[in-house]
Coordinates of C-alpha atoms in Angstrom, one line a residue:
Chain A
M1 CA 5.9 -30.6 14.5
A2 CA 3.6 -29.5 11.5
R3 CA 5.5 -29.4 8.2
I4 CA 5.0 -25.4 6.7
R5 CA 4.1 -25.6 3.5
L6 CA 6.6 -23.6 1.4
D7 CA 3.6 -23.1 -1.8
R8 CA 1.3 -20.9 0.8
L9 CA 4.1 -18.7 1.3
T10 CA 4.3 -17.9 -3.0
P11 CA 2.2 -14.3 -2.4
I12 CA 4.2 -13.1 0.5
V13 CA 7.3 -13.8 -1.6
T14 CA 6.0 -12.3 -4.6
L15 CA 5.2 -9.3 -2.6
I16 CA 8.7 -8.7 -1.3
V17 CA 10.2 -9.3 -5.2
F18 CA 7.8 -7.0 -6.2
L19 CA 9.0 -4.2 -3.9
F20 CA 12.1 -4.8 -4.5
I21 CA 11.7 -4.5 -8.3
W22 CA 9.7 -1.3 -7.8
W23 CA 13.3 0.0 -5.2
L24 CA 15.2 -0.5 -8.1
T25 CA 12.8 0.4 -11.3
P26 CA 14.2 4.3 -12.1
S27 CA 12.4 7.1 -11.8
F28 CA 11.7 7.6 -15.4
I29 CA 9.7 4.4 -15.7
K30 CA 7.6 5.1 -12.7
L31 CA 6.6 8.9 -13.6
F32 CA 6.2 7.2 -17.4
T33 CA 3.5 4.7 -15.7
Q34 CA 2.1 7.4 -14.0
S35 CA 2.0 9.8 -17.0
S36 CA 0.3 7.4 -19.1
F37 CA -2.5 6.5 -16.4
E38 CA -3.2 9.6 -16.0
E39 CA -3.8 10.9 -19.8
I40 CA -5.5 8.0 -19.9
Q41 CA -7.8 9.2 -17.4
A42 CA -8.0 12.8 -18.3
P43 CA -10.9 11.7 -21.5
I44 CA -12.7 10.3 -18.3
W45 CA -13.1 13.5 -16.3
I46 CA -14.3 15.8 -19.3
A47 CA -16.7 13.7 -20.0
T48 CA -18.1 13.4 -16.5
N49 CA -18.0 17.1 -16.8
Q50 CA -19.9 17.1 -19.7
L51 CA -22.9 14.8 -18.7
E52 CA -23.0 16.8 -15.7
T53 CA -23.1 19.9 -18.1
I54 CA -26.0 18.1 -19.4
A55 CA -27.9 17.4 -16.7
N56 CA -27.8 20.8 -15.5
N57 CA -29.2 22.1 -18.7
T58 CA -32.3 19.4 -18.6
A59 CA -32.8 20.5 -15.6
N60 CA -33.1 24.6 -16.3
K61 CA -35.6 23.0 -19.4
T62 CA -38.0 22.1 -16.5
K63 CA -38.0 26.1 -15.2
S64 CA -40.9 28.4 -16.6
K65 CA -40.3 30.7 -18.9
Q66 CA -41.0 33.3 -16.4
V67 CA -38.1 32.4 -14.3
L68 CA -35.7 32.8 -17.7
I69 CA -36.9 36.0 -18.3
D70 CA -36.3 37.3 -15.0
T71 CA -32.8 35.7 -15.3
I72 CA -32.0 37.1 -18.7
S73 CA -33.3 40.4 -17.6
E74 CA -31.2 41.0 -14.4
L75 CA -28.0 39.1 -16.5
K76 CA -28.7 42.1 -19.1
R77 CA -28.2 44.7 -16.4
Q78 CA -25.4 43.0 -15.0
N79 CA -23.8 43.0 -18.5
A80 CA -24.7 47.0 -18.8
Y81 CA -23.1 47.1 -15.5
Y82 CA -19.4 45.5 -16.2
K83 CA -19.4 46.8 -19.5
Q84 CA -18.8 50.1 -17.5
I85 CA -16.3 48.6 -15.5
K86 CA -14.3 47.5 -18.0
N87 CA -14.4 50.8 -20.4
I88 CA -13.2 52.9 -17.3
N89 CA -10.7 50.2 -16.4
E90 CA -8.9 50.2 -20.2
N91 CA -9.1 54.0 -20.0
Y92 CA -6.7 53.3 -16.4
K93 CA -4.6 50.7 -18.4
A94 CA -4.0 53.5 -21.2
E95 CA -3.6 56.1 -18.5
I96 CA -0.8 53.5 -16.8
S97 CA 0.9 52.8 -20.2
R98 CA 1.6 56.4 -20.6
L99 CA 2.8 57.1 -17.4
E100 CA 4.8 53.7 -17.4
S101 CA 6.3 54.8 -21.3
I102 CA 7.0 58.5 -19.9
L103 CA 8.8 57.6 -16.6
N104 CA 10.4 54.2 -18.7
L105 CA 9.1 51.7 -16.1
P106 CA 8.5 48.0 -17.1
S107 CA 5.0 46.9 -17.8
R108 CA 2.8 45.5 -14.9
D109 CA 1.2 43.3 -16.8
R110 CA 3.4 40.2 -16.0
F111 CA 0.6 37.9 -17.0
R112 CA -2.0 36.5 -18.9
Y113 CA -5.5 34.7 -17.1
E114 CA -6.1 31.0 -19.2
L115 CA -9.7 30.5 -18.1
A116 CA -10.9 27.1 -17.1
H117 CA -13.6 24.9 -15.9
V118 CA -13.3 22.8 -13.0
I119 CA -14.0 19.1 -13.8
Q120 CA -13.5 17.7 -10.5
R121 CA -13.0 18.6 -6.5
N122 CA -11.7 16.7 -3.9
M123 CA -12.5 18.3 -0.8
G124 CA -12.2 16.4 2.4
S125 CA -10.0 15.8 5.5
W126 CA -8.2 13.3 2.7
W127 CA -7.8 16.0 0.0
Q128 CA -8.2 19.6 -0.6
T129 CA -7.4 19.3 -4.7
I130 CA -9.5 20.2 -8.1
R131 CA -9.0 19.4 -11.3
I132 CA -9.0 21.7 -14.2
N133 CA -9.9 21.0 -18.3
K134 CA -6.6 23.0 -18.9
G135 CA -3.0 21.4 -18.9
S136 CA 0.4 21.7 -20.4
K137 CA -1.0 22.6 -24.2
H138 CA -2.2 25.4 -22.6
G139 CA 0.9 26.5 -21.1
I140 CA -0.2 25.8 -17.7
Q141 CA 3.1 24.7 -15.9
K142 CA 3.7 23.7 -11.8
G143 CA 3.9 25.7 -9.6
D144 CA 1.3 28.6 -11.7
A145 CA -1.1 30.6 -9.3
V146 CA -5.4 29.8 -9.6
I147 CA -7.4 32.4 -8.6
F148 CA -11.1 33.3 -8.9
I149 CA -13.8 35.7 -8.1
G150 CA -13.5 35.2 -4.6
G151 CA -9.6 35.8 -5.0
V152 CA -7.0 32.9 -4.3
V153 CA -7.9 29.5 -5.1
G154 CA -4.5 27.5 -5.0
R155 CA -1.3 26.5 -7.1
I156 CA -1.0 23.9 -9.8
A157 CA 0.6 20.7 -8.5
K158 CA 0.4 19.1 -11.5
T159 CA -0.2 18.7 -15.0
N160 CA -0.9 16.7 -18.1
Y161 CA -1.7 17.5 -21.7
Y162 CA -5.4 18.2 -21.4
T163 CA -5.8 18.4 -17.7
S164 CA -4.4 20.3 -14.4
Q165 CA -4.7 19.5 -10.2
V166 CA -4.7 22.1 -8.1
D167 CA -4.3 22.5 -4.3
L168 CA -6.0 24.5 -2.9
L169 CA -5.5 27.2 -0.4
S170 CA -6.8 25.3 2.4
N171 CA -4.3 22.7 1.4
H172 CA -1.9 21.2 4.2
S173 CA 0.8 21.6 1.6
F174 CA -0.1 25.4 0.4
R175 CA 2.0 27.9 1.9
I176 CA 2.5 31.5 0.9
S177 CA 3.7 35.2 2.0
A178 CA 0.7 37.3 2.7
S179 CA 0.0 40.9 4.2
F180 CA -2.7 42.0 5.4
I181 CA -4.4 45.1 3.7
N182 CA -2.9 48.3 3.9
D183 CA 0.1 46.8 5.9
Y184 CA 2.9 45.7 4.5
R185 CA 5.0 43.8 6.4
P186 CA 4.7 40.3 5.2
L187 CA 3.8 36.7 7.3
F188 CA 3.5 33.4 6.7
Y189 CA 0.3 31.9 5.6
Q190 CA -0.6 28.0 5.6
G191 CA -3.6 25.7 4.8
K192 CA -5.4 23.7 7.1
G193 CA -7.8 21.8 5.4
T194 CA -11.1 21.5 6.5
D195 CA -12.6 22.2 10.2
L196 CA -15.3 19.9 11.9
W197 CA -18.1 21.4 10.1
G198 CA -16.4 20.8 6.6
Q199 CA -15.3 24.7 6.4
P200 CA -11.8 25.6 4.5
K201 CA -9.1 27.5 6.7
G202 CA -5.9 28.0 7.0
R203 CA -3.5 29.7 9.6
I204 CA -0.9 32.5 9.7
K205 CA 2.2 33.1 11.6
N206 CA 4.4 35.9 12.5
A207 CA 1.6 38.9 12.4
P208 CA 3.0 41.8 13.7
Q209 CA 2.5 42.4 17.5
D210 CA 0.8 46.1 16.8
L211 CA -2.4 44.5 14.9
T212 CA -5.6 44.0 16.4
T213 CA -8.8 42.4 14.8
D214 CA -12.3 41.0 16.1
S215 CA -14.9 38.7 14.1
A216 CA -17.2 42.2 13.8
K217 CA -14.3 43.6 11.7
P218 CA -11.9 41.4 10.7
L219 CA -8.8 42.1 8.9
Q220 CA -8.0 41.1 5.3
L221 CA -5.0 39.3 4.3
V222 CA -4.4 39.6 1.2
T223 CA -0.9 38.5 -1.2
T224 CA 1.9 40.0 -1.1
G225 CA 3.5 39.4 -5.0
L226 CA 6.7 38.1 -3.0
G227 CA 7.7 35.0 -4.9
D228 CA 6.6 36.6 -8.5
T229 CA 3.7 33.7 -8.4
F230 CA 0.6 35.8 -7.7
P231 CA 0.3 39.5 -8.2
E232 CA -0.2 41.4 -5.0
G233 CA -3.2 42.2 -3.7
I234 CA -5.3 39.1 -4.2
T235 CA -7.8 37.7 -1.4
I236 CA -6.5 35.4 0.7
G237 CA -9.4 35.3 3.4
L238 CA -10.1 37.3 6.5
V239 CA -8.8 37.1 10.1
P240 CA -11.3 37.3 13.3
W241 CA -8.6 37.2 16.1
L242 CA -4.9 37.0 16.6
E243 CA -3.0 35.3 19.6
P244 CA 0.4 35.7 20.6
D245 CA 2.3 32.5 19.5
N246 CA 4.6 29.9 21.4
T247 CA 7.8 32.9 20.9
G248 CA 5.4 35.5 21.9
M249 CA 7.3 38.0 19.5
F250 CA 4.5 37.4 17.2
Q251 CA 1.0 36.8 16.9
A252 CA -0.8 33.8 15.2
G253 CA -4.6 33.5 13.8
E254 CA -7.1 31.2 11.8
V255 CA -8.2 32.8 8.6
Q256 CA -11.4 32.4 7.0
L257 CA -11.6 31.4 3.4
D258 CA -14.3 32.2 0.7
K259 CA -17.2 29.8 1.1
R260 CA -17.6 29.7 -2.7
L261 CA -14.3 28.0 -2.6
L262 CA -16.2 24.6 -1.8
G263 CA -18.2 24.9 -4.7
V264 CA -15.7 27.0 -7.5
K265 CA -16.6 26.1 -11.2
E266 CA -14.8 28.8 -13.2
V267 CA -11.1 29.8 -12.5
A268 CA -8.1 31.8 -14.1
V269 CA -4.6 30.1 -14.5
L270 CA -2.2 32.9 -14.6
I271 CA 0.9 32.1 -16.6
P272 CA 4.1 34.6 -16.2
F273 CA 4.5 36.1 -19.6
N274 CA 8.4 35.8 -18.9
R275 CA 8.9 32.6 -17.3
I276 CA 11.7 31.3 -15.0
E277 CA 12.3 27.8 -16.3
T278 CA 13.3 25.9 -12.6
I279 CA 14.2 22.4 -12.6
D280 CA 11.7 19.9 -10.9
H281 CA 12.9 17.7 -8.3
D282 CA 10.1 15.6 -8.0
F283 CA 12.0 12.8 -9.4
Chain B
M1 CA -0.3 -18.7 -17.2
I2 CA -3.9 -18.9 -19.1
F3 CA -4.9 -15.6 -19.0
D4 CA -7.8 -15.2 -16.1
K5 CA -10.7 -12.9 -17.5
R6 CA -11.7 -12.4 -14.4
S7 CA -8.8 -10.2 -13.6
L8 CA -10.3 -7.8 -16.1
L9 CA -13.4 -7.7 -14.8
L10 CA -12.3 -6.9 -11.5
F11 CA -10.1 -4.1 -13.0
V12 CA -13.3 -2.4 -14.9
S13 CA -15.7 -2.6 -12.0
N14 CA -13.1 -1.3 -9.3
A15 CA -12.0 1.5 -11.6
L16 CA -15.7 2.2 -11.8
L17 CA -16.1 2.4 -7.6
L18 CA -13.5 5.1 -7.6
H19 CA -15.4 6.9 -10.6
L20 CA -18.6 6.6 -8.8
M21 CA -17.2 7.8 -5.3
L22 CA -15.1 10.6 -7.3
M23 CA -18.4 12.0 -9.0
I24 CA -20.0 12.1 -5.6
N25 CA -17.4 13.6 -3.8
S26 CA -17.3 16.4 -6.5
S27 CA -21.0 16.8 -6.1
I28 CA -21.6 17.2 -2.3
T29 CA -18.6 19.5 -1.8
F30 CA -21.0 22.2 -0.3
A31 CA -20.6 19.9 2.7
G32 CA -16.8 19.9 2.5
F33 CA -16.4 16.3 3.3
N34 CA -15.3 13.5 1.1
L35 CA -16.4 10.0 1.0
F36 CA -14.2 7.0 1.7
V37 CA -15.2 4.1 0.0
L38 CA -12.6 1.9 -1.7
G39 CA -12.5 -0.5 0.8
P40 CA -14.7 -3.1 -1.2
I41 CA -11.5 -3.3 -3.9
F42 CA -9.2 -4.6 -1.8
I43 CA -11.2 -8.0 -1.4
I44 CA -12.7 -9.5 -4.0
A45 CA -9.4 -10.4 -5.9
P46 CA -7.8 -12.2 -3.7
L47 CA -10.4 -14.2 -2.9
Y48 CA -11.4 -15.3 -6.0
L49 CA -8.6 -15.2 -8.1
R50 CA -5.2 -17.3 -8.3
A51 CA -1.7 -15.4 -6.9
D52 CA -0.5 -14.3 -9.5
Q53 CA -4.2 -13.1 -11.3
F54 CA -4.3 -11.3 -8.1
F55 CA -1.3 -9.4 -8.8
I56 CA -2.3 -8.4 -12.2
T57 CA -6.1 -7.1 -11.2
S58 CA -3.9 -5.3 -7.8
L59 CA -1.7 -3.8 -10.2
L60 CA -3.4 -2.4 -12.7
T61 CA -5.8 -1.3 -10.1
G62 CA -3.5 0.3 -8.0
F63 CA -2.0 2.5 -10.3
W64 CA -5.3 3.2 -11.8
V65 CA -6.4 4.3 -8.4
D66 CA -2.9 6.7 -8.3
A67 CA -3.1 8.1 -10.6
A68 CA -6.8 9.6 -9.6
L69 CA -6.0 10.1 -6.7
P70 CA -4.0 13.3 -5.2
T71 CA -1.3 10.8 -2.9
P72 CA 2.2 9.7 -3.7
F73 CA 2.4 7.5 -6.9
G74 CA 2.6 3.5 -5.8
L75 CA 0.8 4.2 -2.3
V76 CA -2.5 2.7 -3.1
T77 CA -1.1 0.0 -5.1
F78 CA 1.3 -1.1 -2.5
L79 CA -2.0 -0.6 0.3
L80 CA -3.5 -3.5 -1.9
L81 CA -1.0 -6.1 -2.6
T82 CA 0.1 -6.1 0.7
I83 CA -3.4 -6.1 2.5
G84 CA -4.4 -8.6 -0.6
S85 CA -1.4 -10.9 -0.2
F86 CA -2.5 -11.1 3.8
I87 CA -6.1 -11.8 2.8
L88 CA -5.0 -14.7 0.0
L89 CA -2.6 -16.2 2.2
I90 CA -5.5 -16.9 4.7
R91 CA -8.4 -17.3 2.5
L92 CA -9.2 -20.6 3.3
R93 CA -11.1 -18.8 6.5
F94 CA -13.3 -16.8 4.8
R95 CA -16.3 -17.8 2.6
A96 CA -16.1 -15.4 -0.3
E97 CA -19.9 -16.5 -1.7
K98 CA -21.4 -14.6 1.2
N99 CA -21.2 -11.2 1.9
F100 CA -20.4 -11.5 5.4
H101 CA -17.1 -12.1 6.0
P102 CA -16.0 -10.4 2.4
S103 CA -18.1 -7.1 3.7
L104 CA -15.9 -7.4 7.4
L105 CA -12.4 -7.5 4.9
A106 CA -13.6 -3.7 3.2
H107 CA -14.8 -2.1 6.7
V108 CA -11.3 -3.2 8.0
A109 CA -9.3 -2.4 4.6
N110 CA -11.2 0.5 4.2
L111 CA -10.1 1.8 8.0
I112 CA -6.5 1.0 7.1
A113 CA -6.4 2.3 3.3
G114 CA -8.1 5.8 5.1
L115 CA -5.6 6.2 7.8
T116 CA -2.9 5.6 5.4
L117 CA -3.9 8.1 2.8
L118 CA -4.5 10.8 5.5
Y119 CA -1.3 10.6 7.0
F120 CA 0.4 10.6 3.6
S121 CA -2.2 14.0 2.7
V122 CA -0.3 15.5 5.5
S123 CA 3.2 15.4 4.2
T124 CA 4.3 12.7 7.2
N125 CA 4.0 15.1 9.8
F126 CA 2.3 13.2 12.7
A127 CA 1.0 16.1 14.9
D128 CA -0.8 17.1 12.1
F129 CA -2.2 13.6 11.2
V130 CA -3.2 13.6 15.3
V131 CA -5.3 17.1 14.2
L132 CA -6.3 16.0 11.1
L133 CA -7.8 12.6 12.7
S134 CA -9.9 14.1 14.8
T135 CA -11.8 16.9 12.0
S136 CA -12.1 14.0 9.6
F137 CA -13.7 11.1 12.4
I138 CA -17.3 12.1 11.0
E139 CA -16.1 12.1 7.4
L140 CA -14.8 8.5 8.7
A141 CA -17.9 7.2 10.2
I142 CA -20.2 8.4 7.8
S143 CA -18.0 6.4 5.0
H144 CA -18.3 3.6 7.1
L145 CA -22.0 3.8 7.4
L146 CA -22.3 3.7 3.7
L147 CA -20.0 1.3 3.3
L148 CA -22.5 -0.7 5.0
F149 CA -24.9 -0.8 1.8
V150 CA -22.3 0.1 -0.7
A151 CA -19.6 -3.3 0.4
P152 CA -22.5 -5.9 -0.2
W153 CA -24.2 -4.3 -3.7
F154 CA -20.7 -4.2 -5.3
F155 CA -19.8 -7.7 -4.2
N156 CA -23.0 -8.6 -5.7
F157 CA -22.4 -6.8 -8.6
Q158 CA -18.5 -8.5 -9.4
R159 CA -20.6 -11.9 -9.2
S160 CA -22.8 -10.9 -11.1
L161 CA -20.4 -9.5 -13.9
F162 CA -18.6 -13.1 -13.3
S163 CA -22.0 -14.4 -14.4
I164 CA -22.8 -12.4 -17.2
F165 CA -18.9 -12.5 -18.7
D166 CA -19.7 -16.7 -18.2
T167 CA -16.8 -16.9 -16.0
K168 CA -15.9 -19.1 -13.7
T169 CA -18.2 -17.7 -10.1
E170 CA -16.6 -19.5 -7.6
P171 CA -13.8 -18.9 -6.0
E172 CA -10.3 -20.8 -7.5
S173 CA -9.6 -24.3 -5.7
L174 CA -7.3 -25.2 -2.9
P175 CA -4.1 -25.1 -3.1
F176 CA -4.3 -21.4 -3.3
V177 CA -1.5 -20.8 -5.9

């Protein structure tokens, strides 16, 4: 019988010893290791984003003057339009404040908006996340809501000092209470990743039986404001069809998300003015 | 234990491959899919280095990748150490100085790592994993097609680094450890 060379088993023994040590290692040491590596990488992500910006600027320099003049004219028109809307909004805000003070109501301004650039995107079957260039230094914490021009983007999953990771609306772990516009009955939304053609999608459950929708005029799904993370009425997506769910008491359906979510560049993080501190049970 | 400069070179090159992959993924989001070509980072360290140096390289690379990807911390480190240890045990059978065997191993490692990370990305729900597997088939297939070009380039790049930095260019002599 051939003798077994024990020295050949050294890698396996070392692996088992390492796994045993890793299992016994206190959580705070693992957390410290993770944070250290993430903080070391943060400048790399920001530098990569800067390189992308430089590349885009260089590409823009190749455009003709006429194209730039046309773009500026268009931006001027849009700027004038948004200035008018801003004035109207300020009037509305003043009116709301006046009524709140007369009726002794609490203020409706519950969030501060922290604008951030998207510096990295992971959108595919494996992950549905983005990384932004604002972190705990700017007051962002895990669980904060993230929105963009098309509605909900997602929720902060992890914060570092200068960067944060956001779980997108289409992420499998993203769940939220939602409702259809002008219908205040809450239902359950969950992200479902991307389909075969790479489009982000979600799914709703517990929709009331009396609701009907069709692909020509789909129902709009919005946030309910329950849970105090997202304000009420922020767009989630469109629901083109509904079908009875497995209980037979409610309806379920697929949610088409905004296609701009795939190329999102600028987002706003909603930071509550009166944050309720919660204990993080991750570690 | 004498520190082998190649450990550091392999770690840096592995980190470079990871960042290139993430940069490309970040730029092709309009297509709605990710490329996963991390298979090659599993291969050269166990084929070329001594066991202790392989462990150092795998630990550093693993922690680096774990911090960059939205995976449970330690998962990629575990995969690197497990797959690497297996390759280390049977490395006599492979011709490390050519690209054929390392490329084949890179495809196997890529598939194992891709499926494991996919499973953990759906919060270990097996029913969701099966559905996701069907939708991610195209992404996996494209990733492996790309790996046919990426893996040989990456292995040549790592061997070039060994030459440029004046280190030993052959795999460690037998016995293994």
